[in-house]
mmCIF file with all atom_site columns, C-alpha atoms in Angstrom:
data_model
loop_
_atom_site.group_PDB
_atom_site.id
_atom_site.type_symbol
_atom_site.label_atom_id
_atom_site.label_alt_id
_atom_site.label_comp_id
_atom_site.label_asym_id
_atom_site.label_entity_id
_atom_site.label_seq_id
_atom_site.pdbx_PDB_ins_code
_atom_site.Cartn_x
_atom_site.Cartn_y
_atom_site.Cartn_z
_atom_site.occupancy
_atom_site.B_iso_or_equiv
_atom_site.pdbx_formal_charge
_atom_site.auth_seq_id
_atom_site.auth_comp_id
_atom_site.auth_asym_id
_atom_site.auth_atom_id
_atom_site.pdbx_PDB_model_num
ATOM 1   C CA . MET A 1 1   ? 3.257   26.065 19.320  1.00 62.00 ? 1   MET A CA 1
ATOM 2   C CA . VAL A 1 2   ? -0.171  26.277 17.678  1.00 68.00 ? 2   VAL A CA 1
ATOM 3   C CA . LYS A 1 3   ? -0.260  25.078 14.090  1.00 79.00 ? 3   LYS A CA 1
ATOM 4   C CA . THR A 1 4   ? -1.741  27.219 11.354  1.00 89.00 ? 4   THR A CA 1
ATOM 5   C CA . SER A 1 5   ? -5.058  25.664 10.283  1.00 93.00 ? 5   SER A CA 1
ATOM 6   C CA . LEU A 1 6   ? -6.106  25.783 6.619   1.00 95.00 ? 6   LEU A CA 1
ATOM 7   C CA . SER A 1 7   ? -9.152  24.198 4.946   1.00 94.00 ? 7   SER A CA 1
ATOM 8   C CA . LEU A 1 8   ? -9.748  23.018 1.401   1.00 96.00 ? 8   LEU A CA 1
ATOM 9   C CA . VAL A 1 9   ? -12.571 21.228 -0.347  1.00 97.00 ? 9   VAL A CA 1
ATOM 10  C CA . LEU A 1 10  ? -11.227 18.366 -2.453  1.00 97.00 ? 10  LEU A CA 1
ATOM 11  C CA . ALA A 1 11  ? -13.319 18.153 -5.608  1.00 96.00 ? 11  ALA A CA 1
ATOM 12  C CA . THR A 1 12  ? -13.463 14.357 -5.637  1.00 93.00 ? 12  THR A CA 1
ATOM 13  C CA . ARG A 1 13  ? -15.539 11.504 -4.266  1.00 90.00 ? 13  ARG A CA 1
ATOM 14  C CA . ASN A 1 14  ? -12.687 9.020  -4.704  1.00 86.00 ? 14  ASN A CA 1
ATOM 15  C CA . PRO A 1 15  ? -11.624 7.863  -1.203  1.00 86.00 ? 15  PRO A CA 1
ATOM 16  C CA . GLY A 1 16  ? -8.247  6.708  -2.540  1.00 81.00 ? 16  GLY A CA 1
ATOM 17  C CA . LYS A 1 17  ? -7.440  10.183 -3.841  1.00 85.00 ? 17  LYS A CA 1
ATOM 18  C CA . ILE A 1 18  ? -8.632  11.817 -0.617  1.00 90.00 ? 18  ILE A CA 1
ATOM 19  C CA . ARG A 1 19  ? -6.358  9.567  1.471   1.00 89.00 ? 19  ARG A CA 1
ATOM 20  C CA . GLU A 1 20  ? -3.447  10.241 -0.883  1.00 87.00 ? 20  GLU A CA 1
ATOM 21  C CA . PHE A 1 21  ? -3.882  14.010 -0.642  1.00 93.00 ? 21  PHE A CA 1
ATOM 22  C CA . GLU A 1 22  ? -4.119  13.767 3.153   1.00 93.00 ? 22  GLU A CA 1
ATOM 23  C CA . ARG A 1 23  ? -0.778  11.949 3.203   1.00 91.00 ? 23  ARG A CA 1
ATOM 24  C CA . LEU A 1 24  ? 0.795   14.380 0.737   1.00 93.00 ? 24  LEU A CA 1
ATOM 25  C CA . PHE A 1 25  ? -0.235  17.542 2.584   1.00 95.00 ? 25  PHE A CA 1
ATOM 26  C CA . GLN A 1 26  ? 0.989   16.048 5.871   1.00 93.00 ? 26  GLN A CA 1
ATOM 27  C CA . SER A 1 27  ? 4.304   15.004 4.321   1.00 92.00 ? 27  SER A CA 1
ATOM 28  C CA . LEU A 1 28  ? 4.978   18.235 2.417   1.00 94.00 ? 28  LEU A CA 1
ATOM 29  C CA . ASP A 1 29  ? 3.769   20.642 5.105   1.00 95.00 ? 29  ASP A CA 1
ATOM 30  C CA . PRO A 1 30  ? 3.710   19.006 8.551   1.00 94.00 ? 30  PRO A CA 1
ATOM 31  C CA . GLY A 1 31  ? 3.743   22.425 10.222  1.00 93.00 ? 31  GLY A CA 1
ATOM 32  C CA . THR A 1 32  ? 0.231   23.214 9.009   1.00 95.00 ? 32  THR A CA 1
ATOM 33  C CA . GLU A 1 33  ? -3.000  21.559 10.100  1.00 94.00 ? 33  GLU A CA 1
ATOM 34  C CA . TRP A 1 34  ? -4.726  20.852 6.786   1.00 95.00 ? 34  TRP A CA 1
ATOM 35  C CA . ARG A 1 35  ? -8.472  20.122 6.883   1.00 95.00 ? 35  ARG A CA 1
ATOM 36  C CA . LEU A 1 36  ? -9.462  18.437 3.626   1.00 95.00 ? 36  LEU A CA 1
ATOM 37  C CA . ILE A 1 37  ? -13.159 17.940 2.883   1.00 95.00 ? 37  ILE A CA 1
ATOM 38  C CA . GLY A 1 38  ? -14.340 15.579 0.148   1.00 94.00 ? 38  GLY A CA 1
ATOM 39  C CA . LEU A 1 39  ? -17.446 16.118 -1.965  1.00 95.00 ? 39  LEU A CA 1
ATOM 40  C CA . GLU A 1 40  ? -19.337 13.423 -0.081  1.00 92.00 ? 40  GLU A CA 1
ATOM 41  C CA . SER A 1 41  ? -19.945 16.136 2.540   1.00 89.00 ? 41  SER A CA 1
ATOM 42  C CA . PHE A 1 42  ? -21.989 18.188 0.068   1.00 92.00 ? 42  PHE A CA 1
ATOM 43  C CA . LYS A 1 43  ? -25.125 17.667 -1.999  1.00 91.00 ? 43  LYS A CA 1
ATOM 44  C CA . MET A 1 44  ? -24.089 18.814 -5.461  1.00 92.00 ? 44  MET A CA 1
ATOM 45  C CA . PRO A 1 45  ? -23.918 17.486 -9.015  1.00 92.00 ? 45  PRO A CA 1
ATOM 46  C CA . ASP A 1 46  ? -20.681 16.228 -10.502 1.00 90.00 ? 46  ASP A CA 1
ATOM 47  C CA . ALA A 1 47  ? -18.725 18.594 -12.728 1.00 93.00 ? 47  ALA A CA 1
ATOM 48  C CA . LEU A 1 48  ? -18.889 18.002 -16.475 1.00 90.00 ? 48  LEU A CA 1
ATOM 49  C CA . GLU A 1 49  ? -15.302 17.226 -17.489 1.00 90.00 ? 49  GLU A CA 1
ATOM 50  C CA . THR A 1 50  ? -15.416 18.827 -20.931 1.00 92.00 ? 50  THR A CA 1
ATOM 51  C CA . GLY A 1 51  ? -11.799 20.010 -21.059 1.00 94.00 ? 51  GLY A CA 1
ATOM 52  C CA . GLU A 1 52  ? -9.383  18.770 -23.700 1.00 95.00 ? 52  GLU A CA 1
ATOM 53  C CA . THR A 1 53  ? -6.434  18.796 -21.282 1.00 96.00 ? 53  THR A CA 1
ATOM 54  C CA . PHE A 1 54  ? -5.850  17.802 -17.679 1.00 97.00 ? 54  PHE A CA 1
ATOM 55  C CA . ALA A 1 55  ? -5.311  21.468 -16.786 1.00 97.00 ? 55  ALA A CA 1
ATOM 56  C CA . GLU A 1 56  ? -8.663  22.511 -18.268 1.00 97.00 ? 56  GLU A CA 1
ATOM 57  C CA . ASN A 1 57  ? -10.486 19.753 -16.370 1.00 97.00 ? 57  ASN A CA 1
ATOM 58  C CA . ALA A 1 58  ? -8.734  20.654 -13.103 1.00 98.00 ? 58  ALA A CA 1
ATOM 59  C CA . ASP A 1 59  ? -9.941  24.253 -13.526 1.00 98.00 ? 59  ASP A CA 1
ATOM 60  C CA . ILE A 1 60  ? -13.488 23.052 -14.278 1.00 97.00 ? 60  ILE A CA 1
ATOM 61  C CA . LYS A 1 61  ? -13.592 20.831 -11.186 1.00 98.00 ? 61  LYS A CA 1
ATOM 62  C CA . ALA A 1 62  ? -12.145 23.465 -8.858  1.00 98.00 ? 62  ALA A CA 1
ATOM 63  C CA . LEU A 1 63  ? -14.478 26.234 -10.057 1.00 98.00 ? 63  LEU A CA 1
ATOM 64  C CA . HIS A 1 64  ? -17.500 23.908 -9.992  1.00 98.00 ? 64  HIS A CA 1
ATOM 65  C CA . ALA A 1 65  ? -16.836 22.797 -6.402  1.00 97.00 ? 65  ALA A CA 1
ATOM 66  C CA . ALA A 1 66  ? -16.155 26.354 -5.260  1.00 97.00 ? 66  ALA A CA 1
ATOM 67  C CA . ALA A 1 67  ? -19.366 27.601 -6.868  1.00 97.00 ? 67  ALA A CA 1
ATOM 68  C CA . HIS A 1 68  ? -21.486 24.927 -5.162  1.00 97.00 ? 68  HIS A CA 1
ATOM 69  C CA . THR A 1 69  ? -19.809 25.000 -1.730  1.00 96.00 ? 69  THR A CA 1
ATOM 70  C CA . GLY A 1 70  ? -18.797 28.658 -1.493  1.00 96.00 ? 70  GLY A CA 1
ATOM 71  C CA . LEU A 1 71  ? -15.416 27.440 -0.238  1.00 96.00 ? 71  LEU A CA 1
ATOM 72  C CA . VAL A 1 72  ? -11.901 27.356 -1.644  1.00 97.00 ? 72  VAL A CA 1
ATOM 73  C CA . SER A 1 73  ? -11.683 24.093 -3.580  1.00 98.00 ? 73  SER A CA 1
ATOM 74  C CA . LEU A 1 74  ? -8.946  21.966 -5.111  1.00 98.00 ? 74  LEU A CA 1
ATOM 75  C CA . GLY A 1 75  ? -9.652  20.321 -8.446  1.00 97.00 ? 75  GLY A CA 1
ATOM 76  C CA . GLU A 1 76  ? -7.354  17.615 -9.752  1.00 96.00 ? 76  GLU A CA 1
ATOM 77  C CA . ASP A 1 77  ? -7.316  15.780 -13.052 1.00 95.00 ? 77  ASP A CA 1
ATOM 78  C CA . SER A 1 78  ? -4.798  13.136 -13.872 1.00 94.00 ? 78  SER A CA 1
ATOM 79  C CA . GLY A 1 79  ? -4.233  10.178 -16.094 1.00 95.00 ? 79  GLY A CA 1
ATOM 80  C CA . LEU A 1 80  ? -1.932  8.105  -18.184 1.00 97.00 ? 80  LEU A CA 1
ATOM 81  C CA . GLU A 1 81  ? -0.178  9.166  -21.389 1.00 98.00 ? 81  GLU A CA 1
ATOM 82  C CA . VAL A 1 82  ? 1.240   6.289  -23.457 1.00 98.00 ? 82  VAL A CA 1
ATOM 83  C CA . ASP A 1 83  ? 3.648   7.424  -26.154 1.00 98.00 ? 83  ASP A CA 1
ATOM 84  C CA . PHE A 1 84  ? 2.977   4.494  -28.529 1.00 98.00 ? 84  PHE A CA 1
ATOM 85  C CA . LEU A 1 85  ? -0.724  5.391  -28.428 1.00 98.00 ? 85  LEU A CA 1
ATOM 86  C CA . GLY A 1 86  ? -0.073  9.049  -29.224 1.00 97.00 ? 86  GLY A CA 1
ATOM 87  C CA . GLY A 1 87  ? -0.689  10.155 -25.644 1.00 97.00 ? 87  GLY A CA 1
ATOM 88  C CA . GLN A 1 88  ? -3.828  8.078  -25.113 1.00 97.00 ? 88  GLN A CA 1
ATOM 89  C CA . PRO A 1 89  ? -5.733  7.417  -22.952 1.00 97.00 ? 89  PRO A CA 1
ATOM 90  C CA . GLY A 1 90  ? -4.937  10.944 -21.684 1.00 96.00 ? 90  GLY A CA 1
ATOM 91  C CA . VAL A 1 91  ? -7.961  12.849 -20.394 1.00 95.00 ? 91  VAL A CA 1
ATOM 92  C CA . LYS A 1 92  ? -10.053 9.735  -21.094 1.00 95.00 ? 92  LYS A CA 1
ATOM 93  C CA . SER A 1 93  ? -7.964  7.594  -18.722 1.00 96.00 ? 93  SER A CA 1
ATOM 94  C CA . HIS A 1 94  ? -10.899 6.978  -16.371 1.00 90.00 ? 94  HIS A CA 1
ATOM 95  C CA . ARG A 1 95  ? -13.250 6.270  -19.270 1.00 92.00 ? 95  ARG A CA 1
ATOM 96  C CA . PHE A 1 96  ? -10.842 4.424  -21.582 1.00 96.00 ? 96  PHE A CA 1
ATOM 97  C CA . SER A 1 97  ? -13.012 1.305  -21.815 1.00 96.00 ? 97  SER A CA 1
ATOM 98  C CA . PRO A 1 98  ? -16.792 1.409  -22.349 1.00 95.00 ? 98  PRO A CA 1
ATOM 99  C CA . SER A 1 99  ? -17.432 0.531  -18.684 1.00 96.00 ? 99  SER A CA 1
ATOM 100 C CA . GLY A 1 100 ? -14.760 2.813  -17.194 1.00 93.00 ? 100 GLY A CA 1
ATOM 101 C CA . ASP A 1 101 ? -13.947 0.036  -14.704 1.00 94.00 ? 101 ASP A CA 1
ATOM 102 C CA . ASP A 1 102 ? -10.285 -0.132 -13.631 1.00 95.00 ? 102 ASP A CA 1
ATOM 103 C CA . HIS A 1 103 ? -9.947  -3.773 -14.692 1.00 95.00 ? 103 HIS A CA 1
ATOM 104 C CA . ASP A 1 104 ? -11.559 -3.154 -18.077 1.00 97.00 ? 104 ASP A CA 1
ATOM 105 C CA . ASN A 1 105 ? -9.381  -0.075 -18.661 1.00 97.00 ? 105 ASN A CA 1
ATOM 106 C CA . ASN A 1 106 ? -6.260  -2.102 -17.889 1.00 97.00 ? 106 ASN A CA 1
ATOM 107 C CA . GLU A 1 107 ? -7.347  -4.983 -20.111 1.00 97.00 ? 107 GLU A CA 1
ATOM 108 C CA . LEU A 1 108 ? -7.937  -2.605 -23.021 1.00 98.00 ? 108 LEU A CA 1
ATOM 109 C CA . LEU A 1 109 ? -4.513  -1.015 -22.489 1.00 98.00 ? 109 LEU A CA 1
ATOM 110 C CA . LEU A 1 110 ? -2.815  -4.433 -22.521 1.00 98.00 ? 110 LEU A CA 1
ATOM 111 C CA . HIS A 1 111 ? -4.729  -5.335 -25.688 1.00 98.00 ? 111 HIS A CA 1
ATOM 112 C CA . ARG A 1 112 ? -3.707  -2.123 -27.461 1.00 98.00 ? 112 ARG A CA 1
ATOM 113 C CA . LEU A 1 113 ? -0.036  -2.709 -26.550 1.00 98.00 ? 113 LEU A CA 1
ATOM 114 C CA . ARG A 1 114 ? 0.093   -6.445 -27.277 1.00 97.00 ? 114 ARG A CA 1
ATOM 115 C CA . GLY A 1 115 ? 3.370   -7.281 -29.007 1.00 97.00 ? 115 GLY A CA 1
ATOM 116 C CA . VAL A 1 116 ? 4.843   -3.793 -28.572 1.00 98.00 ? 116 VAL A CA 1
ATOM 117 C CA . PRO A 1 117 ? 8.490   -4.074 -27.409 1.00 97.00 ? 117 PRO A CA 1
ATOM 118 C CA . ARG A 1 118 ? 9.588   -2.737 -24.037 1.00 96.00 ? 118 ARG A CA 1
ATOM 119 C CA . ASP A 1 119 ? 11.480  0.268  -25.403 1.00 96.00 ? 119 ASP A CA 1
ATOM 120 C CA . GLN A 1 120 ? 8.305   1.498  -27.109 1.00 98.00 ? 120 GLN A CA 1
ATOM 121 C CA . ARG A 1 121 ? 6.076   1.146  -24.034 1.00 98.00 ? 121 ARG A CA 1
ATOM 122 C CA . THR A 1 122 ? 7.144   4.458  -22.464 1.00 98.00 ? 122 THR A CA 1
ATOM 123 C CA . ALA A 1 123 ? 4.450   6.340  -20.580 1.00 98.00 ? 123 ALA A CA 1
ATOM 124 C CA . ARG A 1 124 ? 3.862   8.875  -17.863 1.00 97.00 ? 124 ARG A CA 1
ATOM 125 C CA . TYR A 1 125 ? 1.275   9.743  -15.287 1.00 97.00 ? 125 TYR A CA 1
ATOM 126 C CA . ARG A 1 126 ? 0.383   13.434 -15.469 1.00 97.00 ? 126 ARG A CA 1
ATOM 127 C CA . CYS A 1 127 ? -1.455  15.426 -12.819 1.00 97.00 ? 127 CYS A CA 1
ATOM 128 C CA . ALA A 1 128 ? -2.884  18.930 -13.052 1.00 98.00 ? 128 ALA A CA 1
ATOM 129 C CA . ILE A 1 129 ? -4.109  20.738 -9.932  1.00 98.00 ? 129 ILE A CA 1
ATOM 130 C CA . ALA A 1 130 ? -6.118  23.948 -9.710  1.00 98.00 ? 130 ALA A CA 1
ATOM 131 C CA . VAL A 1 131 ? -7.341  25.709 -6.594  1.00 98.00 ? 131 VAL A CA 1
ATOM 132 C CA . ALA A 1 132 ? -10.240 28.152 -6.896  1.00 98.00 ? 132 ALA A CA 1
ATOM 133 C CA . ARG A 1 133 ? -12.641 30.239 -4.921  1.00 97.00 ? 133 ARG A CA 1
ATOM 134 C CA . PRO A 1 134 ? -16.041 31.085 -6.435  1.00 97.00 ? 134 PRO A CA 1
ATOM 135 C CA . GLY A 1 135 ? -15.416 32.551 -9.874  1.00 96.00 ? 135 GLY A CA 1
ATOM 136 C CA . GLU A 1 136 ? -11.609 32.669 -9.680  1.00 97.00 ? 136 GLU A CA 1
ATOM 137 C CA . VAL A 1 137 ? -8.746  30.192 -10.110 1.00 98.00 ? 137 VAL A CA 1
ATOM 138 C CA . LEU A 1 138 ? -6.156  31.124 -7.484  1.00 97.00 ? 138 LEU A CA 1
ATOM 139 C CA . VAL A 1 139 ? -3.269  28.844 -8.395  1.00 98.00 ? 139 VAL A CA 1
ATOM 140 C CA . SER A 1 140 ? -2.552  25.917 -10.723 1.00 98.00 ? 140 SER A CA 1
ATOM 141 C CA . GLY A 1 141 ? 0.312   23.563 -11.570 1.00 97.00 ? 141 GLY A CA 1
ATOM 142 C CA . GLN A 1 142 ? 1.277   20.163 -12.982 1.00 97.00 ? 142 GLN A CA 1
ATOM 143 C CA . GLY A 1 143 ? 3.535   17.205 -12.201 1.00 97.00 ? 143 GLY A CA 1
ATOM 144 C CA . THR A 1 144 ? 4.587   13.998 -13.976 1.00 97.00 ? 144 THR A CA 1
ATOM 145 C CA . VAL A 1 145 ? 6.185   10.646 -13.235 1.00 96.00 ? 145 VAL A CA 1
ATOM 146 C CA . GLU A 1 146 ? 7.842   8.668  -16.043 1.00 97.00 ? 146 GLU A CA 1
ATOM 147 C CA . GLY A 1 147 ? 7.675   4.939  -16.588 1.00 97.00 ? 147 GLY A CA 1
ATOM 148 C CA . LEU A 1 148 ? 6.833   1.960  -18.796 1.00 98.00 ? 148 LEU A CA 1
ATOM 149 C CA . ILE A 1 149 ? 3.714   -0.142 -19.282 1.00 98.00 ? 149 ILE A CA 1
ATOM 150 C CA . THR A 1 150 ? 4.338   -3.761 -18.280 1.00 98.00 ? 150 THR A CA 1
ATOM 151 C CA . GLU A 1 151 ? 2.999   -6.770 -20.169 1.00 96.00 ? 151 GLU A CA 1
ATOM 152 C CA . GLU A 1 152 ? 1.239   -8.219 -17.120 1.00 96.00 ? 152 GLU A CA 1
ATOM 153 C CA . TYR A 1 153 ? -0.235  -7.150 -13.778 1.00 97.00 ? 153 TYR A CA 1
ATOM 154 C CA . ARG A 1 154 ? 2.275   -6.669 -10.979 1.00 97.00 ? 154 ARG A CA 1
ATOM 155 C CA . GLY A 1 155 ? 1.080   -5.836 -7.466  1.00 96.00 ? 155 GLY A CA 1
ATOM 156 C CA . LYS A 1 156 ? -2.312  -5.033 -6.002  1.00 90.00 ? 156 LYS A CA 1
ATOM 157 C CA . ASN A 1 157 ? -1.723  -1.728 -4.233  1.00 88.00 ? 157 ASN A CA 1
ATOM 158 C CA . GLY A 1 158 ? -2.979  1.594  -5.562  1.00 80.00 ? 158 GLY A CA 1
ATOM 159 C CA . PHE A 1 159 ? -5.736  1.990  -8.130  1.00 84.00 ? 159 PHE A CA 1
ATOM 160 C CA . GLY A 1 160 ? -6.240  2.767  -11.811 1.00 91.00 ? 160 GLY A CA 1
ATOM 161 C CA . TYR A 1 161 ? -3.306  1.680  -13.980 1.00 96.00 ? 161 TYR A CA 1
ATOM 162 C CA . ASP A 1 162 ? -0.896  1.276  -11.042 1.00 95.00 ? 162 ASP A CA 1
ATOM 163 C CA . PRO A 1 163 ? -0.415  -2.528 -11.493 1.00 97.00 ? 163 PRO A CA 1
ATOM 164 C CA . LEU A 1 164 ? 0.771   -1.925 -15.079 1.00 98.00 ? 164 LEU A CA 1
ATOM 165 C CA . PHE A 1 165 ? 2.812   1.255  -14.560 1.00 97.00 ? 165 PHE A CA 1
ATOM 166 C CA . PHE A 1 166 ? 6.493   0.483  -13.950 1.00 98.00 ? 166 PHE A CA 1
ATOM 167 C CA . SER A 1 167 ? 8.223   3.435  -12.288 1.00 97.00 ? 167 SER A CA 1
ATOM 168 C CA . THR A 1 168 ? 11.787  3.740  -13.560 1.00 94.00 ? 168 THR A CA 1
ATOM 169 C CA . GLU A 1 169 ? 12.694  5.609  -10.364 1.00 95.00 ? 169 GLU A CA 1
ATOM 170 C CA . LEU A 1 170 ? 11.381  2.927  -8.007  1.00 96.00 ? 170 LEU A CA 1
ATOM 171 C CA . GLY A 1 171 ? 12.281  -0.119 -10.127 1.00 97.00 ? 171 GLY A CA 1
ATOM 172 C CA . LYS A 1 172 ? 8.815   -1.607 -9.608  1.00 97.00 ? 172 LYS A CA 1
ATOM 173 C CA . THR A 1 173 ? 5.226   -0.977 -10.589 1.00 97.00 ? 173 THR A CA 1
ATOM 174 C CA . LEU A 1 174 ? 3.161   1.426  -8.524  1.00 96.00 ? 174 LEU A CA 1
ATOM 175 C CA . GLY A 1 175 ? 0.969   -1.582 -7.747  1.00 96.00 ? 175 GLY A CA 1
ATOM 176 C CA . GLU A 1 176 ? 3.987   -3.205 -6.059  1.00 97.00 ? 176 GLU A CA 1
ATOM 177 C CA . ALA A 1 177 ? 5.038   -0.021 -4.246  1.00 96.00 ? 177 ALA A CA 1
ATOM 178 C CA . SER A 1 178 ? 4.090   0.874  -0.693  1.00 93.00 ? 178 SER A CA 1
ATOM 179 C CA . ASP A 1 179 ? 2.069   4.042  -0.117  1.00 87.00 ? 179 ASP A CA 1
ATOM 180 C CA . ASP A 1 180 ? 5.236   5.838  1.026   1.00 90.00 ? 180 ASP A CA 1
ATOM 181 C CA . GLU A 1 181 ? 7.181   4.713  -2.041  1.00 94.00 ? 181 GLU A CA 1
ATOM 182 C CA . LYS A 1 182 ? 4.394   5.756  -4.390  1.00 90.00 ? 182 LYS A CA 1
ATOM 183 C CA . ASP A 1 183 ? 3.978   9.108  -2.654  1.00 88.00 ? 183 ASP A CA 1
ATOM 184 C CA . SER A 1 184 ? 7.711   9.815  -2.994  1.00 92.00 ? 184 SER A CA 1
ATOM 185 C CA . VAL A 1 185 ? 7.525   9.896  -6.812  1.00 93.00 ? 185 VAL A CA 1
ATOM 186 C CA . SER A 1 186 ? 3.854   10.500 -7.518  1.00 90.00 ? 186 SER A CA 1
ATOM 187 C CA . HIS A 1 187 ? 2.637   12.951 -10.127 1.00 94.00 ? 187 HIS A CA 1
ATOM 188 C CA . ARG A 1 188 ? 0.204   14.338 -7.535  1.00 94.00 ? 188 ARG A CA 1
ATOM 189 C CA . ARG A 1 189 ? 3.046   15.009 -5.101  1.00 94.00 ? 189 ARG A CA 1
ATOM 190 C CA . ARG A 1 190 ? 5.020   16.848 -7.760  1.00 96.00 ? 190 ARG A CA 1
ATOM 191 C CA . ALA A 1 191 ? 2.036   18.918 -8.857  1.00 97.00 ? 191 ALA A CA 1
ATOM 192 C CA . LEU A 1 192 ? 1.250   19.804 -5.232  1.00 96.00 ? 192 LEU A CA 1
ATOM 193 C CA . GLU A 1 193 ? 4.900   20.674 -4.526  1.00 96.00 ? 193 GLU A CA 1
ATOM 194 C CA . ASN A 1 194 ? 4.837   23.088 -7.446  1.00 96.00 ? 194 ASN A CA 1
ATOM 195 C CA . ILE A 1 195 ? 1.880   25.073 -6.079  1.00 97.00 ? 195 ILE A CA 1
ATOM 196 C CA . LEU A 1 196 ? 2.087   24.663 -2.296  1.00 97.00 ? 196 LEU A CA 1
ATOM 197 C CA . PRO A 1 197 ? 3.988   27.869 -1.374  1.00 95.00 ? 197 PRO A CA 1
ATOM 198 C CA . GLU A 1 198 ? 1.679   30.050 -3.487  1.00 96.00 ? 198 GLU A CA 1
ATOM 199 C CA . LEU A 1 199 ? -1.382  28.116 -2.316  1.00 97.00 ? 199 LEU A CA 1
ATOM 200 C CA . LYS A 1 200 ? -0.581  28.723 1.367   1.00 95.00 ? 200 LYS A CA 1
ATOM 201 C CA . SER A 1 201 ? 0.051   32.394 0.695   1.00 95.00 ? 201 SER A CA 1
ATOM 202 C CA . LYS A 1 202 ? -3.311  32.779 -1.072  1.00 95.00 ? 202 LYS A CA 1
ATOM 203 C CA . LEU A 1 203 ? -5.224  30.918 1.655   1.00 95.00 ? 203 LEU A CA 1
ATOM 204 C CA . LEU A 1 204 ? -3.644  32.976 4.435   1.00 93.00 ? 204 LEU A CA 1
ATOM 205 C CA . GLU A 1 205 ? -4.498  36.147 2.517   1.00 93.00 ? 205 GLU A CA 1
ATOM 206 C CA . ILE A 1 206 ? -8.134  35.012 2.192   1.00 91.00 ? 206 ILE A CA 1
ATOM 207 C CA . GLN A 1 207 ? -8.277  34.272 5.925   1.00 86.00 ? 207 GLN A CA 1
ATOM 208 C CA . ARG A 1 208 ? -7.222  37.846 6.649   1.00 84.00 ? 208 ARG A CA 1
ATOM 209 C CA . GLU A 1 209 ? -9.911  39.356 4.400   1.00 81.00 ? 209 GLU A CA 1
#
């Protein structure tokens, strides 16, 4: 049986995110051959992430990539919302510290939460996904995973705030979790699950045009 083949540009240069999306598409839809193309394959400027929400930035990234490549593109924006900090770092998760380096971001988060008791360290990862063709957002959705911010680094897997994000579902930080464990609860998985049926329908419709 020949698999249906569908292509998407992933509006990211982050190899960790590209690998994660490859795993997620394969896991959620093994009956389709998904061809995912990162931005390193194209000469184009980065999108200006001027949105005030993850959803707005996902739209911006998807439309920007589609405009420059002429292809259907998936934009994703995600980050950490810490309740004690009023939802910060939020859309500034990747630029929380002056350097934007993962280690510096984590150190600043630990500093801001120093002395805060466990029951007030609640947080969530939120992901927004948008898929667009030039000039038009085709489908969008969001997903979250709930947890707590630990007081120290635990585990070296993943990236971003994963060593400090304790998943209440897994009973460990995402830095301690295997790729399969992380994928099973990830905010990206949940966002993708929410849009996948409509996304496939739209892509198949475009192929028939």
